mmCIF file of C-alpha atoms and ligand atoms in Angstrom:
data_model
loop_
_atom_site.group_PDB
_atom_site.id
_atom_site.type_symbol
_atom_site.label_atom_id
_atom_site.label_comp_id
_atom_site.label_asym_id
_atom_site.label_seq_id
_atom_site.Cartn_x
_atom_site.Cartn_y
_atom_site.Cartn_z
ATOM 1 C CA UNK A 27 -159.494 160.576 -57.696
ATOM 2 C CA UNK A 28 -158.983 163.707 -55.630
ATOM 3 C CA UNK A 29 -160.223 166.847 -57.304
ATOM 4 C CA UNK A 30 -157.862 169.769 -57.574
ATOM 5 C CA UNK A 31 -158.475 172.091 -54.649
ATOM 6 C CA UNK A 32 -160.101 169.320 -52.645
ATOM 7 C CA UNK A 33 -156.965 167.727 -51.309
ATOM 8 C CA UNK A 34 -156.389 167.520 -47.618
ATOM 9 C CA UNK A 35 -153.526 169.617 -46.258
ATOM 10 C CA UNK A 36 -150.973 166.825 -46.171
ATOM 11 C CA UNK A 37 -151.766 165.592 -49.679
ATOM 12 C CA UNK A 38 -151.433 169.143 -51.002
ATOM 13 C CA UNK A 39 -148.112 169.807 -49.264
ATOM 14 C CA UNK A 40 -146.710 166.429 -50.310
ATOM 15 C CA UNK A 41 -147.705 167.102 -53.900
ATOM 16 C CA UNK A 42 -145.794 170.388 -53.746
ATOM 17 C CA UNK A 43 -142.756 168.458 -52.516
ATOM 18 C CA UNK A 44 -142.984 166.070 -55.485
ATOM 19 C CA UNK A 45 -143.308 168.991 -57.912
ATOM 20 C CA UNK A 46 -140.137 170.573 -56.576
ATOM 21 C CA UNK A 47 -138.230 167.270 -56.580
ATOM 22 C CA UNK A 48 -139.169 166.867 -60.220
ATOM 23 C CA UNK A 49 -137.952 170.373 -61.036
ATOM 24 C CA UNK A 50 -134.607 169.710 -59.319
ATOM 25 C CA UNK A 51 -134.237 166.564 -61.437
ATOM 26 C CA UNK A 52 -135.014 168.566 -64.564
ATOM 27 C CA UNK A 53 -132.387 171.103 -63.540
ATOM 28 C CA UNK A 54 -129.766 168.368 -63.142
ATOM 29 C CA UNK A 55 -130.475 167.033 -66.626
ATOM 30 C CA UNK A 56 -130.812 170.394 -68.354
ATOM 31 C CA UNK A 57 -128.097 171.831 -70.509
ATOM 32 C CA UNK A 58 -127.777 175.417 -71.600
ATOM 33 C CA UNK A 59 -127.782 178.404 -69.297
ATOM 34 C CA UNK A 60 -131.133 179.699 -70.520
ATOM 35 C CA UNK A 61 -132.931 176.457 -69.788
ATOM 36 C CA UNK A 62 -131.266 176.042 -66.398
ATOM 37 C CA UNK A 63 -132.079 179.617 -65.495
ATOM 38 C CA UNK A 64 -135.736 179.063 -66.352
ATOM 39 C CA UNK A 65 -135.995 175.883 -64.257
ATOM 40 C CA UNK A 66 -134.182 177.533 -61.335
ATOM 41 C CA UNK A 67 -136.718 180.383 -61.424
ATOM 42 C CA UNK A 68 -139.551 177.834 -61.352
ATOM 43 C CA UNK A 69 -137.954 176.100 -58.362
ATOM 44 C CA UNK A 70 -137.728 179.428 -56.527
ATOM 45 C CA UNK A 71 -141.347 180.249 -57.321
ATOM 46 C CA UNK A 72 -142.642 176.860 -56.164
ATOM 47 C CA UNK A 73 -140.571 176.897 -52.982
ATOM 48 C CA UNK A 74 -141.492 180.492 -52.133
ATOM 49 C CA UNK A 75 -145.202 179.772 -52.494
ATOM 50 C CA UNK A 76 -144.867 176.539 -50.524
ATOM 51 C CA UNK A 77 -142.873 178.048 -47.659
ATOM 52 C CA UNK A 78 -145.327 180.954 -47.460
ATOM 53 C CA UNK A 79 -148.452 178.793 -47.208
ATOM 54 C CA UNK A 80 -146.786 176.560 -44.635
ATOM 55 C CA UNK A 81 -145.671 179.509 -42.531
ATOM 56 C CA UNK A 82 -148.956 181.405 -42.827
ATOM 57 C CA UNK A 83 -151.350 178.480 -42.389
ATOM 58 C CA UNK A 84 -149.967 175.020 -41.675
ATOM 59 C CA UNK A 85 -147.181 175.686 -39.185
ATOM 60 C CA UNK A 86 -149.308 178.008 -36.998
ATOM 61 C CA UNK A 87 -151.991 175.289 -36.923
ATOM 62 C CA UNK A 88 -149.316 172.871 -35.631
ATOM 63 C CA UNK A 89 -148.324 175.235 -32.816
ATOM 64 C CA UNK A 90 -148.796 173.515 -29.445
ATOM 65 C CA UNK A 91 -149.890 170.270 -31.134
ATOM 66 C CA UNK A 92 -146.555 168.822 -32.255
ATOM 67 C CA UNK A 93 -143.026 168.687 -30.850
ATOM 68 C CA UNK A 94 -141.910 172.292 -30.406
ATOM 69 C CA UNK A 95 -138.273 171.686 -31.405
ATOM 70 C CA UNK A 96 -139.298 170.108 -34.683
ATOM 71 C CA UNK A 97 -141.493 173.083 -35.563
ATOM 72 C CA UNK A 98 -138.803 175.610 -34.643
ATOM 73 C CA UNK A 99 -136.209 173.767 -36.709
ATOM 74 C CA UNK A 100 -138.581 173.757 -39.671
ATOM 75 C CA UNK A 101 -138.786 177.571 -39.583
ATOM 76 C CA UNK A 102 -134.990 177.814 -39.426
ATOM 77 C CA UNK A 103 -134.633 175.355 -42.296
ATOM 78 C CA UNK A 104 -137.019 177.487 -44.342
ATOM 79 C CA UNK A 105 -134.847 180.534 -43.640
ATOM 80 C CA UNK A 106 -131.713 178.656 -44.706
ATOM 81 C CA UNK A 107 -133.410 177.800 -47.981
ATOM 82 C CA UNK A 108 -134.654 181.385 -48.430
ATOM 83 C CA UNK A 109 -131.093 182.714 -48.312
ATOM 84 C CA UNK A 110 -130.144 180.450 -51.216
ATOM 85 C CA UNK A 111 -133.404 181.255 -53.026
ATOM 86 C CA UNK A 112 -132.620 184.977 -52.779
ATOM 87 C CA UNK A 113 -129.153 184.307 -54.200
ATOM 88 C CA UNK A 114 -130.488 182.183 -57.051
ATOM 89 C CA UNK A 115 -133.157 184.750 -57.933
ATOM 90 C CA UNK A 116 -130.468 187.407 -58.180
ATOM 91 C CA UNK A 117 -127.938 185.336 -60.109
ATOM 92 C CA UNK A 118 -128.233 185.053 -63.845
ATOM 93 C CA UNK A 119 -126.482 181.724 -64.272
ATOM 94 C CA UNK A 120 -123.879 183.224 -66.568
ATOM 95 C CA UNK A 121 -122.007 185.592 -64.304
ATOM 96 C CA UNK A 122 -122.394 183.515 -61.138
ATOM 97 C CA UNK A 123 -119.793 180.747 -61.051
ATOM 98 C CA UNK A 124 -121.576 179.279 -58.047
ATOM 99 C CA UNK A 125 -125.044 179.214 -59.617
ATOM 100 C CA UNK A 126 -125.237 175.438 -60.163
ATOM 101 C CA UNK A 127 -123.687 174.787 -56.753
ATOM 102 C CA UNK A 128 -126.282 177.001 -55.066
ATOM 103 C CA UNK A 129 -129.123 175.104 -56.762
ATOM 104 C CA UNK A 130 -127.526 171.779 -55.758
ATOM 105 C CA UNK A 131 -127.107 172.776 -52.121
ATOM 106 C CA UNK A 132 -130.674 174.123 -52.066
ATOM 107 C CA UNK A 133 -131.831 170.723 -53.356
ATOM 108 C CA UNK A 134 -129.950 168.935 -50.576
ATOM 109 C CA UNK A 135 -131.353 171.253 -47.913
ATOM 110 C CA UNK A 136 -134.882 170.777 -49.224
ATOM 111 C CA UNK A 137 -134.467 166.984 -49.321
ATOM 112 C CA UNK A 138 -133.552 167.041 -45.644
ATOM 113 C CA UNK A 139 -136.410 169.388 -44.767
ATOM 114 C CA UNK A 140 -138.986 167.331 -46.676
ATOM 115 C CA UNK A 141 -137.777 164.240 -44.847
ATOM 116 C CA UNK A 142 -138.374 165.987 -41.512
ATOM 117 C CA UNK A 143 -141.908 166.874 -42.601
ATOM 118 C CA UNK A 144 -142.830 163.538 -44.178
ATOM 119 C CA UNK A 145 -140.999 161.005 -41.983
ATOM 120 C CA UNK A 146 -143.328 158.254 -40.824
ATOM 121 C CA UNK A 147 -144.497 158.436 -37.222
ATOM 122 C CA UNK A 148 -142.228 161.158 -35.851
ATOM 123 C CA UNK A 149 -142.318 163.534 -38.850
ATOM 124 C CA UNK A 150 -144.235 166.798 -38.673
ATOM 125 C CA UNK A 151 -147.120 165.665 -40.868
ATOM 126 C CA UNK A 152 -147.576 162.403 -38.933
ATOM 127 C CA UNK A 153 -147.555 164.279 -35.638
ATOM 128 C CA UNK A 154 -150.053 166.830 -36.971
ATOM 129 C CA UNK A 155 -152.346 164.087 -38.221
ATOM 130 C CA UNK A 156 -152.099 162.231 -34.897
ATOM 131 C CA UNK A 157 -152.935 165.481 -33.065
ATOM 132 C CA UNK A 158 -156.231 165.595 -34.938
ATOM 133 C CA UNK A 159 -155.787 168.775 -37.001
ATOM 134 C CA UNK A 160 -158.645 169.355 -39.440
ATOM 135 C CA UNK A 161 -156.723 168.497 -42.598
ATOM 136 C CA UNK A 162 -159.688 169.068 -44.934
ATOM 137 C CA UNK A 163 -160.287 172.610 -43.706
ATOM 138 C CA UNK A 164 -156.564 173.364 -43.730
ATOM 139 C CA UNK A 165 -156.286 171.903 -47.225
ATOM 140 C CA UNK A 166 -158.914 174.334 -48.475
ATOM 141 C CA UNK A 167 -157.154 177.290 -46.884
ATOM 142 C CA UNK A 168 -153.771 176.230 -48.272
ATOM 143 C CA UNK A 169 -155.171 175.712 -51.771
ATOM 144 C CA UNK A 170 -156.911 179.103 -51.813
ATOM 145 C CA UNK A 171 -153.825 180.983 -50.603
ATOM 146 C CA UNK A 172 -151.653 179.078 -53.039
ATOM 147 C CA UNK A 173 -153.769 180.190 -56.005
ATOM 148 C CA UNK A 174 -153.469 183.823 -54.878
ATOM 149 C CA UNK A 175 -149.711 183.654 -54.376
ATOM 150 C CA UNK A 176 -148.981 181.864 -57.652
ATOM 151 C CA UNK A 177 -150.989 184.505 -59.502
ATOM 152 C CA UNK A 178 -149.180 187.360 -57.779
ATOM 153 C CA UNK A 179 -145.699 185.885 -58.111
ATOM 154 C CA UNK A 180 -146.249 185.058 -61.783
ATOM 155 C CA UNK A 181 -147.328 188.589 -62.578
ATOM 156 C CA UNK A 182 -144.937 190.569 -60.364
ATOM 157 C CA UNK A 183 -142.036 188.125 -60.058
ATOM 158 C CA UNK A 184 -140.988 186.167 -56.985
ATOM 159 C CA UNK A 185 -140.322 188.682 -54.197
ATOM 160 C CA UNK A 186 -137.093 188.601 -52.227
ATOM 161 C CA UNK A 187 -137.872 186.159 -49.385
ATOM 162 C CA UNK A 188 -138.464 187.446 -45.873
ATOM 163 C CA UNK A 189 -136.623 185.638 -43.079
ATOM 164 C CA UNK A 190 -138.731 184.542 -40.118
ATOM 165 C CA UNK A 191 -136.208 183.458 -37.488
ATOM 166 C CA UNK A 192 -133.106 185.565 -38.100
ATOM 167 C CA UNK A 193 -132.057 189.046 -39.086
ATOM 168 C CA UNK A 194 -131.415 189.499 -42.747
ATOM 169 C CA UNK A 195 -127.954 188.278 -43.603
ATOM 170 C CA UNK A 196 -128.463 188.971 -47.284
HETATM 171 FE FE1 FE2 B 225 -143.117 171.371 -47.012
HETATM 172 FE FE1 FE2 B 226 -141.545 173.242 -44.853
#
């Protein structure tokens, strides 16, 4: 069994995807604004940490090794998600009539994005693996940065996301 912190990069990123999928399912089943609000905050935390470690470590490592269009689209998809994340972090579930809809649309966007990363053969992870990236070394870097970010975000709150590919529209 893989030890925590000893996963290769793809196993770590895929596990993050499963964690977020599970949280979205919990959100769908949850009743009560307080509970939904709490799960939505967890989703935003997980996704913010995940997008940050991908953009700081994994995506740059893919630069020049995988299809350029796919990588560029991934950054734009992250930014699309960040706009909704910023909205959800601001909303309190009670005064925002669109709160549930925003979480639902975020879920749909993430499902699409995860598919682009995980798709067999032509997906980003498959291309990165085929290009011979050192997944063990990257896995260690991702895990270490993730620990730092989770600690920071849990103590100071999830910061308003920074867009990478477009001027702030929020
Ligand atoms: Fe991802
Ligand atoms: Fe991603």
